[in-house]
Short mmCIF file of C-alpha atoms in Angstrom, two decimals:
data_model
loop_
_atom_site.label_atom_id
_atom_site.label_comp_id
_atom_site.label_asym_id
_atom_site.label_seq_id
_atom_site.Cartn_x
_atom_site.Cartn_y
_atom_site.Cartn_z
CA MET A 1 -32.17 -39.61 -21.51
CA GLY A 2 -30.26 -39.54 -24.57
CA HIS A 3 -31.79 -38.64 -27.91
CA ALA A 4 -32.15 -42.46 -28.83
CA GLY A 5 -33.82 -43.12 -26.02
CA LEU A 6 -36.65 -40.38 -26.08
CA ARG A 7 -37.18 -41.47 -29.57
CA TRP A 8 -37.78 -45.04 -28.74
CA LEU A 9 -39.83 -43.80 -25.91
CA ASP A 10 -41.97 -41.67 -28.34
CA ARG A 11 -42.61 -44.67 -30.33
CA ILE A 12 -43.71 -46.89 -28.14
CA LEU A 13 -46.02 -44.50 -26.31
CA LEU A 14 -47.31 -43.09 -29.58
CA SER A 15 -47.95 -47.15 -30.20
CA VAL A 16 -50.05 -47.62 -27.19
CA LEU A 17 -51.70 -44.26 -27.58
CA ALA A 18 -52.94 -45.20 -31.46
CA GLY A 19 -53.52 -48.95 -29.98
CA LEU A 20 -56.10 -47.47 -27.15
CA VAL A 21 -57.54 -44.92 -29.66
CA THR A 22 -58.09 -47.74 -31.82
CA LEU A 23 -59.76 -50.40 -29.51
CA TYR A 24 -62.19 -47.47 -28.46
CA ILE A 25 -63.15 -46.88 -31.93
CA TRP A 26 -64.06 -50.59 -32.50
CA TYR A 27 -65.82 -50.51 -29.16
CA ALA A 28 -68.12 -47.53 -30.45
CA ALA A 29 -68.35 -49.06 -33.79
CA GLU A 30 -69.87 -52.35 -31.79
CA HIS A 31 -72.45 -50.46 -29.89
CA VAL A 32 -73.79 -48.62 -33.22
CA ARG A 33 -74.06 -51.78 -34.90
CA LEU A 34 -75.70 -53.21 -32.00
CA LEU A 35 -78.10 -50.00 -31.43
CA LEU A 36 -78.99 -49.85 -35.11
CA SER A 37 -80.87 -53.43 -35.11
CA PHE A 38 -82.69 -52.72 -31.60
CA PRO A 39 -86.32 -51.87 -32.54
CA PHE A 40 -87.37 -49.74 -29.59
CA PRO A 41 -86.61 -46.66 -28.09
CA LEU A 42 -83.52 -47.51 -25.56
CA ASP A 43 -82.98 -44.08 -24.01
CA TYR A 44 -85.86 -42.23 -21.97
CA GLY A 45 -85.24 -39.24 -24.21
CA GLU A 46 -85.90 -41.33 -27.65
CA GLY A 47 -88.97 -41.76 -26.82
CA PRO A 48 -90.46 -38.77 -26.57
CA LEU A 49 -88.55 -37.75 -29.88
CA LEU A 50 -90.00 -40.77 -31.86
CA ALA A 51 -93.55 -40.05 -31.08
CA GLN A 52 -92.93 -36.47 -32.30
CA VAL A 53 -91.24 -37.49 -35.63
CA ARG A 54 -94.09 -40.20 -35.99
CA HIS A 55 -96.64 -37.26 -35.78
CA LEU A 56 -94.79 -34.81 -38.14
CA THR A 57 -94.79 -37.76 -40.81
CA ASP A 58 -98.23 -38.53 -40.45
CA ARG A 59 -100.99 -36.23 -40.15
CA TYR A 60 -99.55 -33.01 -38.09
CA ASP A 61 -97.70 -30.41 -39.15
CA LEU A 62 -95.18 -28.63 -37.48
CA HIS A 63 -96.92 -26.14 -35.61
CA GLN A 64 -99.74 -28.78 -34.03
CA LEU A 65 -96.90 -30.41 -32.79
CA TYR A 66 -95.89 -27.14 -30.20
CA ALA A 67 -99.39 -27.01 -29.09
CA ASP A 68 -101.49 -27.36 -25.91
CA PRO A 69 -100.10 -30.70 -24.36
CA SER A 70 -103.31 -31.72 -22.80
CA ARG A 71 -104.89 -31.99 -26.16
CA ALA A 72 -104.15 -34.69 -29.00
CA PRO A 73 -101.38 -35.00 -29.69
CA PHE A 74 -100.38 -35.03 -26.24
CA LEU A 75 -96.85 -33.86 -26.58
CA ILE A 76 -94.54 -31.53 -25.16
CA VAL A 77 -91.35 -30.98 -27.23
CA ASN A 78 -88.45 -29.66 -25.79
CA TYR A 79 -86.60 -28.78 -28.56
CA PRO A 80 -86.60 -26.61 -31.55
CA PRO A 81 -87.76 -28.04 -34.42
CA LEU A 82 -84.37 -28.68 -36.83
CA PHE A 83 -83.59 -32.41 -35.57
CA LEU A 84 -87.46 -33.50 -35.80
CA LEU A 85 -87.52 -31.90 -39.60
CA LEU A 86 -84.49 -33.97 -40.38
CA SER A 87 -85.48 -37.00 -39.03
CA ALA A 88 -89.12 -36.75 -40.66
CA GLY A 89 -87.24 -36.12 -43.84
CA LEU A 90 -85.15 -38.98 -43.53
CA THR A 91 -88.19 -41.02 -42.62
CA VAL A 92 -89.93 -40.60 -45.53
CA LEU A 93 -86.84 -42.11 -47.84
CA ILE A 94 -86.09 -45.09 -45.30
CA GLY A 95 -89.60 -45.54 -43.51
CA MET A 96 -87.88 -46.21 -40.00
CA PRO A 97 -88.16 -43.06 -37.86
CA LEU A 98 -86.40 -44.68 -35.15
CA VAL A 99 -83.68 -45.72 -37.46
CA ALA A 100 -83.48 -42.42 -39.38
CA GLY A 101 -83.38 -40.07 -35.90
CA ARG A 102 -80.24 -42.78 -34.94
CA LEU A 103 -78.78 -42.18 -38.26
CA ILE A 104 -78.72 -38.31 -38.01
CA ALA A 105 -77.32 -38.38 -34.53
CA LEU A 106 -74.42 -40.78 -35.68
CA ALA A 107 -73.59 -38.48 -38.64
CA ALA A 108 -73.63 -35.84 -36.75
CA ALA A 109 -71.10 -37.58 -34.23
CA ILE A 110 -68.67 -38.33 -37.15
CA ALA A 111 -69.65 -34.73 -38.10
CA ALA A 112 -68.00 -33.27 -35.15
CA THR A 113 -64.95 -35.86 -35.17
CA ALA A 114 -64.29 -34.44 -38.57
CA ALA A 115 -64.93 -30.39 -37.23
CA LEU A 116 -62.59 -31.18 -34.56
CA ALA A 117 -59.95 -32.64 -37.07
CA ALA A 118 -60.16 -29.64 -39.13
CA LEU A 119 -59.76 -27.15 -36.33
CA ILE A 120 -57.03 -28.79 -34.96
CA GLY A 121 -55.28 -28.91 -37.99
CA ARG A 122 -53.14 -31.38 -40.34
CA ARG A 123 -50.23 -32.30 -37.79
CA GLY A 124 -52.71 -33.07 -35.03
CA ALA A 125 -55.93 -34.09 -36.37
CA TRP A 126 -55.92 -37.73 -35.81
CA LEU A 127 -56.43 -36.72 -32.12
CA ALA A 128 -60.05 -35.98 -32.91
CA LEU A 129 -60.61 -39.47 -32.83
CA LEU A 130 -60.35 -39.00 -28.90
CA TRP A 131 -63.87 -37.77 -29.57
CA LEU A 132 -64.97 -41.19 -30.18
CA ALA A 133 -63.49 -42.31 -27.11
CA VAL A 134 -65.62 -40.05 -24.79
CA PRO A 135 -67.81 -42.37 -22.72
CA VAL A 136 -71.22 -40.43 -23.45
CA VAL A 137 -70.35 -39.60 -27.14
CA ARG A 138 -70.03 -43.20 -27.44
CA GLU A 139 -73.14 -44.07 -25.55
CA TRP A 140 -75.31 -41.33 -27.58
CA MET A 141 -73.89 -41.28 -30.89
CA PRO A 142 -76.30 -44.14 -32.16
CA LEU A 143 -79.37 -42.88 -30.12
CA MET A 144 -82.38 -40.66 -31.52
CA ARG A 145 -80.90 -37.60 -29.64
CA VAL A 146 -80.46 -33.95 -30.44
CA ASP A 147 -77.14 -32.90 -28.78
CA LEU A 148 -74.62 -34.48 -31.45
CA LEU A 149 -76.46 -32.37 -34.25
CA GLY A 150 -75.89 -29.07 -32.14
CA VAL A 151 -72.61 -29.96 -31.13
CA ALA A 152 -71.29 -30.79 -34.71
CA LEU A 153 -73.16 -27.43 -36.44
CA GLY A 154 -71.21 -25.42 -33.83
CA LEU A 155 -68.05 -26.71 -34.15
CA TRP A 156 -68.54 -26.26 -38.06
CA ALA A 157 -69.76 -22.76 -37.33
CA VAL A 158 -66.39 -21.94 -35.88
CA TRP A 159 -64.32 -23.31 -38.17
CA VAL A 160 -66.13 -21.43 -41.04
CA ALA A 161 -65.53 -18.38 -38.59
CA ASP A 162 -62.07 -19.00 -38.30
CA ASN A 163 -61.66 -19.68 -42.16
CA ASP A 164 -60.20 -16.28 -43.62
CA ARG A 165 -59.96 -17.89 -47.00
CA LEU A 166 -63.97 -17.63 -47.51
CA PRO A 167 -64.97 -14.09 -48.48
CA PRO A 168 -65.90 -12.19 -45.40
CA VAL A 169 -69.65 -11.96 -46.31
CA TRP A 170 -70.10 -15.54 -46.85
CA ARG A 171 -68.13 -16.25 -44.27
CA GLY A 172 -70.43 -14.14 -41.95
CA ALA A 173 -73.62 -15.31 -43.15
CA LEU A 174 -72.42 -19.13 -43.38
CA ALA A 175 -71.02 -18.91 -39.91
CA GLY A 176 -73.89 -17.37 -38.52
CA GLY A 177 -76.51 -19.81 -40.16
CA LEU A 178 -74.35 -22.71 -38.94
CA ALA A 179 -74.57 -21.21 -35.48
CA VAL A 180 -78.35 -20.71 -35.53
CA GLY A 181 -78.58 -24.06 -36.65
CA CYS A 182 -76.71 -25.05 -33.55
CA LEU A 183 -79.24 -22.88 -31.18
CA LEU A 184 -82.26 -24.41 -33.11
CA THR A 185 -81.35 -27.66 -32.51
CA LYS A 186 -80.59 -27.22 -28.60
CA PRO A 187 -80.80 -23.72 -27.22
CA SER A 188 -78.35 -24.62 -24.27
CA LEU A 189 -75.22 -25.31 -26.66
CA ILE A 190 -74.07 -22.04 -26.56
CA ALA A 191 -70.27 -22.71 -27.10
CA GLY A 192 -70.23 -22.89 -30.63
CA PRO A 193 -72.22 -19.76 -31.38
CA LEU A 194 -70.17 -17.75 -28.56
CA ALA A 195 -66.94 -19.14 -30.05
CA VAL A 196 -67.86 -17.72 -33.30
CA ALA A 197 -68.89 -14.13 -32.19
CA THR A 198 -65.46 -13.97 -30.52
CA ILE A 199 -63.49 -15.11 -33.47
CA PHE A 200 -65.20 -11.96 -35.40
CA LEU A 201 -65.33 -9.55 -32.86
CA ALA A 202 -61.49 -10.12 -32.12
CA GLU A 203 -60.60 -10.02 -35.80
CA TRP A 204 -62.44 -6.55 -36.22
CA ILE A 205 -60.74 -5.29 -33.29
CA ARG A 206 -57.42 -6.11 -34.57
CA LEU A 207 -57.78 -4.89 -37.94
CA ARG A 208 -60.06 -2.20 -37.21
CA PRO A 209 -57.28 0.64 -37.79
CA GLN A 210 -56.24 -0.88 -41.72
CA PRO A 211 -58.83 0.80 -44.23
CA GLU A 212 -60.13 -2.71 -45.71
CA PRO A 213 -63.57 -3.22 -44.16
CA HIS A 214 -63.54 -6.96 -44.47
CA ALA A 215 -63.52 -7.69 -40.94
CA ARG A 216 -66.60 -5.48 -40.26
CA TYR A 217 -68.30 -6.90 -42.89
CA ALA A 218 -67.71 -10.56 -41.57
CA LEU A 219 -69.01 -9.20 -38.09
CA LEU A 220 -72.18 -7.68 -39.28
CA THR A 221 -73.16 -10.32 -41.51
CA PHE A 222 -72.79 -12.88 -38.92
CA LEU A 223 -74.92 -10.82 -36.45
CA ALA A 224 -77.68 -9.83 -39.44
CA THR A 225 -77.64 -13.38 -39.74
CA ALA A 226 -78.11 -14.87 -36.42
CA THR A 227 -80.35 -12.00 -35.31
CA LEU A 228 -82.77 -12.21 -38.51
CA ALA A 229 -82.60 -15.93 -39.20
CA GLY A 230 -82.61 -16.83 -35.41
CA GLY A 231 -84.99 -14.34 -34.30
CA GLY A 232 -87.06 -14.37 -37.33
CA ILE A 233 -87.64 -18.38 -37.13
CA VAL A 234 -88.25 -18.33 -33.50
CA ALA A 235 -91.03 -15.31 -33.93
CA ALA A 236 -92.65 -17.00 -36.55
CA LEU A 237 -92.95 -20.49 -34.69
CA ALA A 238 -94.08 -18.51 -31.32
CA TRP A 239 -96.62 -16.96 -33.50
CA ALA A 240 -97.95 -19.85 -35.45
CA THR A 241 -98.67 -21.56 -32.29
CA GLN A 242 -99.98 -18.74 -30.39
CA GLY A 243 -97.26 -18.76 -27.89
CA TRP A 244 -97.15 -22.65 -27.26
CA PHE A 245 -93.81 -23.14 -28.72
CA LEU A 246 -91.93 -21.05 -26.09
CA ILE A 247 -93.95 -22.86 -23.52
CA HIS A 248 -92.92 -26.27 -24.83
CA VAL A 249 -89.11 -25.20 -25.40
CA ILE A 250 -88.60 -22.60 -22.32
CA ALA A 251 -91.26 -23.67 -19.53
CA ALA A 252 -91.25 -27.11 -20.07
CA ASN A 253 -87.26 -27.26 -19.77
CA ALA A 254 -87.13 -25.42 -16.41
CA ASN A 255 -86.10 -28.29 -14.41
CA ARG A 256 -84.90 -27.54 -10.62
CA TRP A 257 -81.24 -27.11 -10.47
CA GLU A 258 -79.55 -28.84 -7.75
CA ALA A 259 -76.01 -28.60 -6.59
CA ASP A 260 -75.12 -31.65 -5.46
CA LEU A 261 -76.64 -33.47 -8.48
CA ALA A 262 -73.96 -31.13 -10.45
CA LEU A 263 -71.32 -31.71 -7.92
CA GLY A 264 -71.90 -35.60 -8.65
CA PHE A 265 -71.51 -35.46 -12.44
CA TRP A 266 -68.66 -33.38 -12.18
CA ARG A 267 -66.85 -35.83 -9.60
CA GLN A 268 -67.58 -38.42 -11.65
CA GLN A 269 -66.31 -37.03 -15.03
CA LEU A 270 -63.04 -35.53 -13.34
CA THR A 271 -62.74 -38.76 -11.48
CA LEU A 272 -62.68 -40.58 -14.94
CA ARG A 273 -61.16 -38.19 -17.40
CA TRP A 274 -58.86 -35.97 -15.11
CA PRO A 275 -55.59 -36.99 -17.16
CA LEU A 276 -57.55 -35.31 -20.52
CA ALA A 277 -58.09 -32.39 -18.64
CA ILE A 278 -54.66 -31.89 -17.46
CA ALA A 279 -53.34 -32.70 -21.11
CA ALA A 280 -55.72 -29.73 -22.30
CA LEU A 281 -54.17 -27.41 -19.83
CA LEU A 282 -50.51 -28.71 -21.19
CA GLY A 283 -51.86 -28.11 -24.76
CA GLY A 284 -53.03 -24.65 -24.48
CA ALA A 285 -49.59 -23.64 -22.48
CA ILE A 286 -47.55 -24.99 -25.20
CA VAL A 287 -49.53 -23.07 -27.94
CA TRP A 288 -49.26 -19.94 -25.81
CA ARG A 289 -45.37 -20.18 -25.63
CA THR A 290 -45.13 -19.84 -29.22
CA GLU A 291 -46.49 -17.28 -31.95
CA ARG A 292 -49.09 -19.64 -32.40
CA ARG A 293 -51.11 -18.35 -29.23
CA LYS A 294 -53.97 -16.59 -31.27
CA MET A 295 -55.05 -19.85 -32.11
CA LEU A 296 -56.17 -20.29 -28.59
CA LEU A 297 -58.80 -17.53 -28.70
CA PRO A 298 -61.11 -19.36 -30.19
CA ALA A 299 -60.60 -22.63 -28.51
CA LEU A 300 -60.64 -21.56 -25.04
CA THR A 301 -63.76 -19.41 -25.46
CA TYR A 302 -65.50 -22.68 -26.68
CA THR A 303 -63.94 -24.72 -23.75
CA LEU A 304 -64.85 -21.89 -21.21
CA ALA A 305 -68.50 -21.62 -22.23
CA GLY A 306 -68.63 -25.20 -22.39
CA THR A 307 -67.43 -25.40 -19.08
CA LEU A 308 -70.42 -23.15 -18.01
CA GLY A 309 -72.90 -25.31 -20.30
CA ALA A 310 -71.95 -28.42 -18.10
CA ILE A 311 -73.15 -26.71 -15.12
CA GLY A 312 -76.29 -27.28 -16.10
CA VAL A 313 -75.89 -31.09 -15.41
CA GLY A 314 -77.07 -30.22 -11.92
CA LYS A 315 -80.78 -29.66 -13.58
CA VAL A 316 -83.28 -32.57 -12.58
CA GLY A 317 -83.56 -34.98 -15.64
CA ALA A 318 -80.09 -33.88 -16.68
CA TYR A 319 -77.10 -36.32 -18.02
CA ALA A 320 -73.06 -36.35 -19.21
CA ASN A 321 -74.59 -35.10 -22.22
CA TYR A 322 -74.17 -31.81 -20.95
CA PHE A 323 -70.75 -32.51 -21.26
CA PHE A 324 -69.98 -32.80 -24.47
CA GLU A 325 -69.11 -29.23 -25.60
CA TRP A 326 -66.49 -29.55 -22.49
CA TYR A 327 -64.88 -32.70 -23.59
CA ALA A 328 -64.92 -31.30 -27.35
CA GLY A 329 -62.84 -28.00 -26.14
CA LEU A 330 -60.67 -30.54 -24.24
CA ILE A 331 -59.49 -32.41 -27.31
CA TRP A 332 -59.21 -29.51 -29.41
CA LEU A 333 -56.91 -27.80 -26.72
CA CYS A 334 -54.69 -31.05 -27.03
CA GLY A 335 -54.57 -31.20 -30.67
CA LEU A 336 -53.34 -27.95 -30.62
CA GLY A 337 -50.74 -28.56 -28.66
CA TRP A 338 -49.93 -31.82 -30.24
CA SER A 339 -50.06 -29.90 -33.78
CA THR A 340 -47.73 -27.33 -32.34
CA LEU A 341 -45.11 -29.64 -30.95
CA THR A 342 -45.01 -31.09 -34.06
CA ALA A 343 -44.52 -27.83 -36.08
CA VAL A 344 -41.56 -26.63 -33.86
CA ASN A 345 -39.97 -30.16 -34.05
CA GLN A 346 -40.30 -30.89 -30.36
CA ARG A 347 -42.18 -34.24 -30.69
CA ARG A 348 -39.73 -35.82 -28.63
CA SER A 349 -39.58 -33.23 -26.06
CA VAL A 350 -40.42 -34.04 -22.30
CA ARG A 351 -43.65 -32.01 -22.91
CA SER A 352 -44.28 -34.16 -25.94
CA LEU A 353 -43.76 -37.63 -23.98
CA ALA A 354 -45.85 -35.92 -21.23
CA MET A 355 -48.90 -35.23 -23.36
CA SER A 356 -48.63 -38.79 -24.71
CA SER A 357 -48.84 -40.37 -21.10
CA LEU A 358 -51.59 -38.24 -19.93
CA LEU A 359 -53.77 -39.06 -23.37
CA ILE A 360 -52.83 -42.67 -22.44
CA LEU A 361 -53.96 -42.53 -18.95
CA SER A 362 -57.06 -40.68 -19.74
CA LEU A 363 -58.40 -44.01 -21.64
CA LEU A 364 -56.78 -46.62 -19.38
CA TYR A 365 -60.16 -46.61 -17.65
CA TYR A 366 -63.75 -46.61 -18.83
CA PRO A 367 -67.51 -46.93 -17.27
CA PRO A 368 -69.27 -50.24 -18.18
CA LEU A 369 -72.61 -49.09 -19.51
CA TRP A 370 -74.38 -51.74 -18.59
CA ASP A 371 -75.04 -53.55 -14.99
CA ALA A 372 -73.34 -56.79 -14.91
CA ASN A 373 -76.31 -58.61 -13.58
CA ARG A 374 -79.35 -57.03 -14.36
CA LEU A 375 -81.08 -55.46 -17.31
CA ARG A 376 -80.41 -51.94 -16.85
CA PRO A 377 -77.58 -49.34 -17.32
CA ALA A 378 -74.52 -49.58 -14.94
CA GLY A 379 -74.47 -47.24 -12.09
CA LEU A 380 -78.25 -46.66 -12.39
CA ILE A 381 -78.98 -47.55 -8.90
CA GLU A 382 -75.94 -48.85 -7.46
CA PRO A 383 -72.30 -47.71 -7.87
CA SER A 384 -70.32 -49.19 -10.96
CA PRO A 385 -66.95 -48.75 -10.67
CA PRO A 386 -64.72 -47.58 -13.68
CA ARG A 387 -62.74 -50.50 -15.13
CA LEU A 388 -59.36 -51.09 -17.22
CA ALA A 389 -60.42 -50.90 -20.86
CA PHE A 390 -58.69 -54.32 -21.41
CA GLY A 391 -58.79 -57.55 -19.14
CA GLN A 392 -61.82 -59.61 -17.90
CA TYR A 393 -63.83 -56.24 -17.40
CA GLY A 394 -62.73 -54.69 -20.44
CA LEU A 395 -64.19 -53.02 -23.68
CA TRP A 396 -64.81 -56.53 -25.14
CA ALA A 397 -66.92 -58.03 -22.17
CA ASP A 398 -69.13 -55.13 -21.92
CA VAL A 399 -69.85 -55.14 -25.84
CA ARG A 400 -70.88 -58.77 -25.06
CA ARG A 401 -73.04 -57.96 -22.33
CA GLU A 402 -74.36 -55.19 -24.33
CA ALA A 403 -75.47 -57.62 -26.95
CA ASP A 404 -77.13 -60.36 -24.35
CA VAL A 405 -78.79 -57.21 -22.67
CA LEU A 406 -80.35 -55.78 -26.15
CA ALA A 407 -81.32 -59.37 -27.35
CA ALA A 408 -83.24 -59.60 -23.91
CA LEU A 409 -84.67 -56.30 -24.21
CA THR A 410 -85.88 -56.72 -27.74
CA ARG A 411 -87.73 -60.09 -26.35
CA THR A 412 -89.30 -57.87 -23.26
CA GLY A 413 -90.14 -55.15 -25.70
CA MET A 414 -91.93 -57.42 -28.01
CA ALA A 415 -94.39 -58.59 -25.30
CA LEU A 416 -94.98 -54.74 -23.74
CA ALA A 417 -95.57 -53.83 -27.30
CA ARG A 418 -98.46 -56.23 -28.14
CA GLU A 419 -99.75 -55.46 -24.21
CA ALA A 420 -99.51 -51.60 -25.35
CA ARG A 421 -101.26 -52.17 -28.40
CA THR A 422 -104.24 -54.41 -27.17
CA ALA A 423 -104.85 -51.34 -24.56
CA GLY A 424 -105.60 -49.18 -27.37
CA PRO A 425 -104.44 -46.44 -29.14
CA VAL A 426 -104.12 -44.18 -26.22
CA ILE A 427 -102.71 -45.40 -23.12
CA PHE A 428 -101.14 -44.08 -19.87
CA THR A 429 -97.44 -44.65 -18.91
CA ASP A 430 -94.54 -42.98 -17.52
CA VAL A 431 -92.54 -44.04 -19.85
CA PRO A 432 -92.79 -42.64 -23.28
CA GLY A 433 -90.48 -45.13 -25.23
CA LEU A 434 -93.35 -47.96 -24.22
CA ALA A 435 -95.84 -46.04 -26.05
CA SER A 436 -94.23 -44.82 -29.06
CA GLY A 437 -91.83 -48.31 -29.74
CA ALA A 438 -95.72 -49.65 -29.77
CA GLY A 439 -96.74 -47.27 -32.25
CA VAL A 440 -99.44 -45.55 -29.61
CA THR A 441 -99.92 -42.35 -28.13
CA ALA A 442 -99.13 -41.97 -24.54
CA ARG A 443 -102.06 -39.68 -22.62
CA ILE A 444 -99.22 -37.78 -20.62
CA PRO A 445 -95.70 -36.98 -20.93
CA VAL A 446 -95.37 -37.60 -17.11
CA PHE A 447 -91.76 -36.12 -16.56
CA GLU A 448 -92.09 -32.78 -19.00
CA PHE A 449 -95.40 -32.05 -18.00
CA ARG A 450 -94.80 -31.83 -14.61
CA GLN A 451 -92.70 -28.29 -15.00
CA LEU A 452 -95.77 -26.79 -16.90
CA LEU A 453 -98.19 -28.21 -13.98
CA ASP A 454 -95.99 -26.61 -11.49
CA GLN A 455 -96.26 -23.25 -13.13
CA GLY A 456 -99.86 -23.38 -13.90
CA LEU A 457 -99.26 -23.64 -17.89
CA ALA A 458 -101.29 -26.38 -18.36
CA ASP A 459 -103.50 -29.00 -17.03
CA GLN A 460 -105.40 -32.10 -17.95
CA THR A 461 -108.72 -31.67 -16.15
CA THR A 462 -110.63 -32.09 -19.03
#
């Protein structure tokens, strides 16, 4: 194919890719619009977080949340307190704890997109928008869940660590603080902190023969910040709660891991997004063959750590949110490959056309969020095959279905809330969102409490 033909093919593929990305952004925006006006917890995990934030803004101090769960307020707090504190602070301003938590998650999703754009660089920054097209990102970005905040903090920690224009001490301290924030949001989000440590260690090894100690200062400041700030906060919380903080965050999270469950999740993700994984491999190979290969170290470290973290999806009760860091790493590698091709003026090469084609393929199909016939998520009980992003079962059909489902769930939620309030200020339910959505207390967090019961760390016999 001649130069003119390649140019036209490149323009066509780029237009199709941009159109698909725009369609997915609209899809995500509609999901956000619908969820921000839905007045009850939708996802299972929203229920406990809503109850925790309400208690925190009511009459309980932070250390009282991480207490014996067999006593009032009967909570098991699976995560460190950063998300709770931010949600409580915003709740004081707007008076709506569920909306506050959802807004923080939404802001975190956007911040993670911006961080990916900054890490990729100007020439390929727009590919960071692929993050908003990842099914689980789109699903969770308006939900009151902690994960996206941790991912955003981890990605920005990597950007700070890799920004050598900052003074070394400030760079180490700020990257360390962001990494600690990531881990104090969700301790299993290890990709960002590990990538930061790799950047500082590699820089110290590379510059060790030079007389200027800048790299050593940055590394030592990072280690000191991470150790003193992170360790100090954990130690203080453990002391203030008489050890219950560690039981809540560690022991209550010790769910059974099942290989079949993990394989099922991995099979689902790879079936849907295998072209993105291949595009990431191609992007990494493109960068490796140029003088820009040192850019690969943090991206590869992040992606590999995200892959290890995603193996945890086999934990009973886990969901596709365990793939957040893995997807971020894949998009980062794709963006680096794209920006490298642009920098070396090979945007119309065969490799560039292959990259565009793979990214288009990765967006052609999507998993519908809602069951077509029942008021429940698609695939919850029976399989729900991926659908073309356009056509009879396309993205706009899923948006219409979501509007209908949420309208019906609003009516049923109001009826259930009336029953819960009538039953009293403390009720028994295995659906925590039912209690917290009605503003009453659930006597036992069934799923979370099971881990402590099995380990003999708590009981409710009194």
